[in-house]
PDB file of C-alpha atoms in Angstrom:
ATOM      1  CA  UNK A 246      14.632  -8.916   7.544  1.00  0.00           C
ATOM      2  CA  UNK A 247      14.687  -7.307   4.344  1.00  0.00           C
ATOM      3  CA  UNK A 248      18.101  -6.260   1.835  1.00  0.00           C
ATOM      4  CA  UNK A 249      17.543  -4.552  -0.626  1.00  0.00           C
ATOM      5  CA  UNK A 250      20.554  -4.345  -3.649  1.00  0.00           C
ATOM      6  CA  UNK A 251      21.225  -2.720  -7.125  1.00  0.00           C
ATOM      7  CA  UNK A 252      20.754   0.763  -7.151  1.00  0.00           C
ATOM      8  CA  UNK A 253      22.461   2.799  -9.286  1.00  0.00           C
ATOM      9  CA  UNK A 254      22.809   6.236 -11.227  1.00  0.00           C
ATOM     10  CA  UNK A 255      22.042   5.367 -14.830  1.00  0.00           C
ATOM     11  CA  UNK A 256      20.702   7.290 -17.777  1.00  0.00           C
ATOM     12  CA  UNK A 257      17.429   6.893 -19.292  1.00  0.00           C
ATOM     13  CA  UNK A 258      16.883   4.265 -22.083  1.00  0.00           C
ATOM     14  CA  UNK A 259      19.399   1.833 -19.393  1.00  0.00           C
ATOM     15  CA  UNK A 260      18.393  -1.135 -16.988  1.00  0.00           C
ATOM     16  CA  UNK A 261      18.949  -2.168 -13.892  1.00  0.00           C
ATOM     17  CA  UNK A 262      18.003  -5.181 -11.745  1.00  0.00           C
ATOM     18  CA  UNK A 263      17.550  -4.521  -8.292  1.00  0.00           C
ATOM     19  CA  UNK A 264      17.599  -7.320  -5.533  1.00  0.00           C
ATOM     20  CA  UNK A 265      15.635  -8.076  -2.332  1.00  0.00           C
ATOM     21  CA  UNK A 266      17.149 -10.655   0.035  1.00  0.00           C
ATOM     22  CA  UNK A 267      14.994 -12.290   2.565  1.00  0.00           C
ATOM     23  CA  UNK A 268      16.477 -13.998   5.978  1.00  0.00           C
ATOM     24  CA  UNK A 269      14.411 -14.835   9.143  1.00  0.00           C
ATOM     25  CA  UNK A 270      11.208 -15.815   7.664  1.00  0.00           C
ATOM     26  CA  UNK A 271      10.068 -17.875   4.286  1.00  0.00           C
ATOM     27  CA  UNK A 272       9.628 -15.368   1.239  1.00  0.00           C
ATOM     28  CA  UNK A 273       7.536 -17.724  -0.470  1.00  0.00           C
ATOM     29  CA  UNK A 274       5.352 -17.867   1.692  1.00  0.00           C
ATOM     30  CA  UNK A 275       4.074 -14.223   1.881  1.00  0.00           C
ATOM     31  CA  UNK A 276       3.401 -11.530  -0.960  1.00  0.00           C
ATOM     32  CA  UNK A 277       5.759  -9.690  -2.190  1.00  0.00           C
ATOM     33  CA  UNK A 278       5.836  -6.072  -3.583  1.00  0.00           C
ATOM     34  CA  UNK A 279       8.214  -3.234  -4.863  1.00  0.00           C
ATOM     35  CA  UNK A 280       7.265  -0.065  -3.945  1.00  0.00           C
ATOM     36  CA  UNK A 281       8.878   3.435  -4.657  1.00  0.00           C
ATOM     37  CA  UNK A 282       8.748   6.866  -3.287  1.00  0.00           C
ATOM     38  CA  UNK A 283      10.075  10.005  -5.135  1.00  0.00           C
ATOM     39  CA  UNK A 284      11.315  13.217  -3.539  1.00  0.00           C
ATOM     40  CA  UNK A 285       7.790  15.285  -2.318  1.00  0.00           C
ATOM     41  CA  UNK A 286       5.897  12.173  -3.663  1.00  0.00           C
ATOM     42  CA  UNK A 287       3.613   9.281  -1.992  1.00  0.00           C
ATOM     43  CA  UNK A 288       4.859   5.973  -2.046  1.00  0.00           C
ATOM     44  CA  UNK A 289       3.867   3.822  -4.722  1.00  0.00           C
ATOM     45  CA  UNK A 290       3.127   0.573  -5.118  1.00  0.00           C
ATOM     46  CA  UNK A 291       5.350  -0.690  -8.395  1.00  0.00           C
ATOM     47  CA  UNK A 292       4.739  -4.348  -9.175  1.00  0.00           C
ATOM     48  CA  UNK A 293       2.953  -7.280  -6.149  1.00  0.00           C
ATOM     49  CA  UNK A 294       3.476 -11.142  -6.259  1.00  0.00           C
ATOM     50  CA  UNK A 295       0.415 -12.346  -3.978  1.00  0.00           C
ATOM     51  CA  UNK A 296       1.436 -14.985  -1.973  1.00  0.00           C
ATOM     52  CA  UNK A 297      -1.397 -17.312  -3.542  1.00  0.00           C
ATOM     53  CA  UNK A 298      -0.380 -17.483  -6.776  1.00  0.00           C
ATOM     54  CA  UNK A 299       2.969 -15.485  -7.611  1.00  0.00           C
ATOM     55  CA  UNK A 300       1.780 -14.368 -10.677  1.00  0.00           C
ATOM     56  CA  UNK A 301       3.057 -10.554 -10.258  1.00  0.00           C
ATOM     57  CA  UNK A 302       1.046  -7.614 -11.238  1.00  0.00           C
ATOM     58  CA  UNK A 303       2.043  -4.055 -12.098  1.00  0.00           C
ATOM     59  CA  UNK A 304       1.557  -0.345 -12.009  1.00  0.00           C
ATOM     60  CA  UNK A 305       0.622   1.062 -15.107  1.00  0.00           C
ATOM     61  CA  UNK A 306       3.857   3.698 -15.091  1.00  0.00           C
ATOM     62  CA  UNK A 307       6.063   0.613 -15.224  1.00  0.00           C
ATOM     63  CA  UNK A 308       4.087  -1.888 -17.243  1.00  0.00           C
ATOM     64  CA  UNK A 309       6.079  -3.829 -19.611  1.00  0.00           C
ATOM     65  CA  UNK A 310       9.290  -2.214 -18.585  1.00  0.00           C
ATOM     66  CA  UNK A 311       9.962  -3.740 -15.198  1.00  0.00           C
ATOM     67  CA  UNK A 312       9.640  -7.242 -14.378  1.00  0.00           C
ATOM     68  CA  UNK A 313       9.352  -8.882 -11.033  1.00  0.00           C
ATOM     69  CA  UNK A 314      10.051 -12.732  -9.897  1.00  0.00           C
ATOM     70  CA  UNK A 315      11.062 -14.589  -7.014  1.00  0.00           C
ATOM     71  CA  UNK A 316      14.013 -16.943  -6.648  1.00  0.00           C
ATOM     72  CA  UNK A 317      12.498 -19.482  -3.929  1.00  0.00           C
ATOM     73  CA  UNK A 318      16.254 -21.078  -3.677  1.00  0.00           C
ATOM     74  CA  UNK A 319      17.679 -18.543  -2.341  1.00  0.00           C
ATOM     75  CA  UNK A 320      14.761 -16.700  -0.518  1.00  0.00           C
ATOM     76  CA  UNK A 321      14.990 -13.813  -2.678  1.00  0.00           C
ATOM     77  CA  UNK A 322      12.974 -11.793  -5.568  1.00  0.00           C
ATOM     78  CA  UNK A 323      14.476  -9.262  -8.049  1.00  0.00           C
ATOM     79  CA  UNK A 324      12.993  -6.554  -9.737  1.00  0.00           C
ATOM     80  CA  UNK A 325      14.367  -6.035 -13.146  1.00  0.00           C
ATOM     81  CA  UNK A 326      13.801  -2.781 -15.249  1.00  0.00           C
ATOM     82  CA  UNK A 327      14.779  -1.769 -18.497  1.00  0.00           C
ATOM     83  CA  UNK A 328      13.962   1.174 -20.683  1.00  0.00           C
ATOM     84  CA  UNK A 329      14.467   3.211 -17.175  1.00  0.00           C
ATOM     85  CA  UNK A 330      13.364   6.738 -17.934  1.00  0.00           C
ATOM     86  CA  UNK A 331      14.146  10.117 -15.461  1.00  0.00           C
ATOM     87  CA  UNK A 332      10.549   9.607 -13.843  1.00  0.00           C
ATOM     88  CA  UNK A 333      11.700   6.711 -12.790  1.00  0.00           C
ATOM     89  CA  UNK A 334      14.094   7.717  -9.831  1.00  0.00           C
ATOM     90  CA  UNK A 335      12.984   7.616  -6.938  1.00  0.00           C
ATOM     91  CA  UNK A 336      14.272   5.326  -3.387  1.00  0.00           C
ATOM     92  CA  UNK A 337      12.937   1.556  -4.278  1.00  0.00           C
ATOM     93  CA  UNK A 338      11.568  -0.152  -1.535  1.00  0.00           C
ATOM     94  CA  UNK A 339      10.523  -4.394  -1.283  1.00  0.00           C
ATOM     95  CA  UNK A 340       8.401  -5.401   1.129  1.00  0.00           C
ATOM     96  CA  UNK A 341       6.803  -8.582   2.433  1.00  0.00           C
ATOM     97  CA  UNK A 342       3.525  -9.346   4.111  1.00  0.00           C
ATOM     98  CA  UNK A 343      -0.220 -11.051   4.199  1.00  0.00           C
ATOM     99  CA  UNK A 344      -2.031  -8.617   1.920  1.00  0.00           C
ATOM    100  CA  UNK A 345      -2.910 -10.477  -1.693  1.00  0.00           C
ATOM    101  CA  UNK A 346      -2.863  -6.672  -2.951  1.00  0.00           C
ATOM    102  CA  UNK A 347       0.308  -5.370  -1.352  1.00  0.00           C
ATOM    103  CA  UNK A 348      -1.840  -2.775   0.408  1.00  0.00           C
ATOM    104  CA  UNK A 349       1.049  -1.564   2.297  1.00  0.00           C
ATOM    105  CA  UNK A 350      -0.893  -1.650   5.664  1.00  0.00           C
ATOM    106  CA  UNK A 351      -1.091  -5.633   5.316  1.00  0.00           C
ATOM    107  CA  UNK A 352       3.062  -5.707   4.207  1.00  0.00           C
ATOM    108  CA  UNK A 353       4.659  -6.006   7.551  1.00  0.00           C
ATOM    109  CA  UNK A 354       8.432  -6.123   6.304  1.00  0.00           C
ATOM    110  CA  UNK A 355      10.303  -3.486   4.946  1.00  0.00           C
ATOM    111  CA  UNK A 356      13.506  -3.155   3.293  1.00  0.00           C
ATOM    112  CA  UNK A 357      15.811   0.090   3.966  1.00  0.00           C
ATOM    113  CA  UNK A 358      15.428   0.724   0.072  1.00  0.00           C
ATOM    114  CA  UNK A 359      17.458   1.436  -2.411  1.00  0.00           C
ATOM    115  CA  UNK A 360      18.370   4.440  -4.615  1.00  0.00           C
ATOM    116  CA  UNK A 361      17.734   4.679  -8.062  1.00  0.00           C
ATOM    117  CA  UNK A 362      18.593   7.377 -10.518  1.00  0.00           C
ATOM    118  CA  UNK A 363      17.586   8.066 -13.590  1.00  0.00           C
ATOM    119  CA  UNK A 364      19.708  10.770 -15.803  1.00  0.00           C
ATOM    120  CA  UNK A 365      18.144  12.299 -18.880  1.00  0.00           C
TER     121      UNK A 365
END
């Protein structure tokens, strides 16, 4: 099972760190991955932590704003973002699985996601 913590209504230029708390299974085991989905939007894959290496990778919309990383003691990741901007809101999802690329076909744990809101 996947938690998912932190959203908020915030206005743009602000931060946030959202949460993802694992129980059931071994986080560090799999890859992780944030993914959002807007209103009327596809989802979209934000940042992925392959389970080989953990080094985490990210869209380009959210490069060197948001920053993911795992906390192996206490089977959880975060996702923290700063400089949020309006574009940004949208329900945040994490997600666990087998798929190095977060292709969400091979991520078979979901979170009920999280809201996020960006005010301009």
């Amino acid at each position: 099972q996947l938690v998912e913590s932190g959203g908020d209504l915030v206005h743009s230029g602000g931060s946030l760190r959202l949460s993802c708390a694992a129980s059931g299974f071994t986080l560090a085991y799999e890859s992780v991955g944030w993914f959002r989905q807007a209103p009327g939007k596809e989802r979209e894959l934000v940042s992925c932590s392959p389970a080989t290496y953990n080094t985490p990778k990210y869209s380009d919309s959210v490069k060197g704003r948001f920053a993911m990383a795992r906390e192996h003691a206490k089977n959880s990741m975060f996702l923290q973002m700063n400089s949020l901007k309006p574009e940004d809101t949208a329900v945040y999802y994490c997600a666990a699985g087998w798929s190095s690329d977060c292709n969400p076909y091979g991520m078979n744990r979901w979170g009920e996601g999280t809201q996020v809101t960006v005010s301009s």
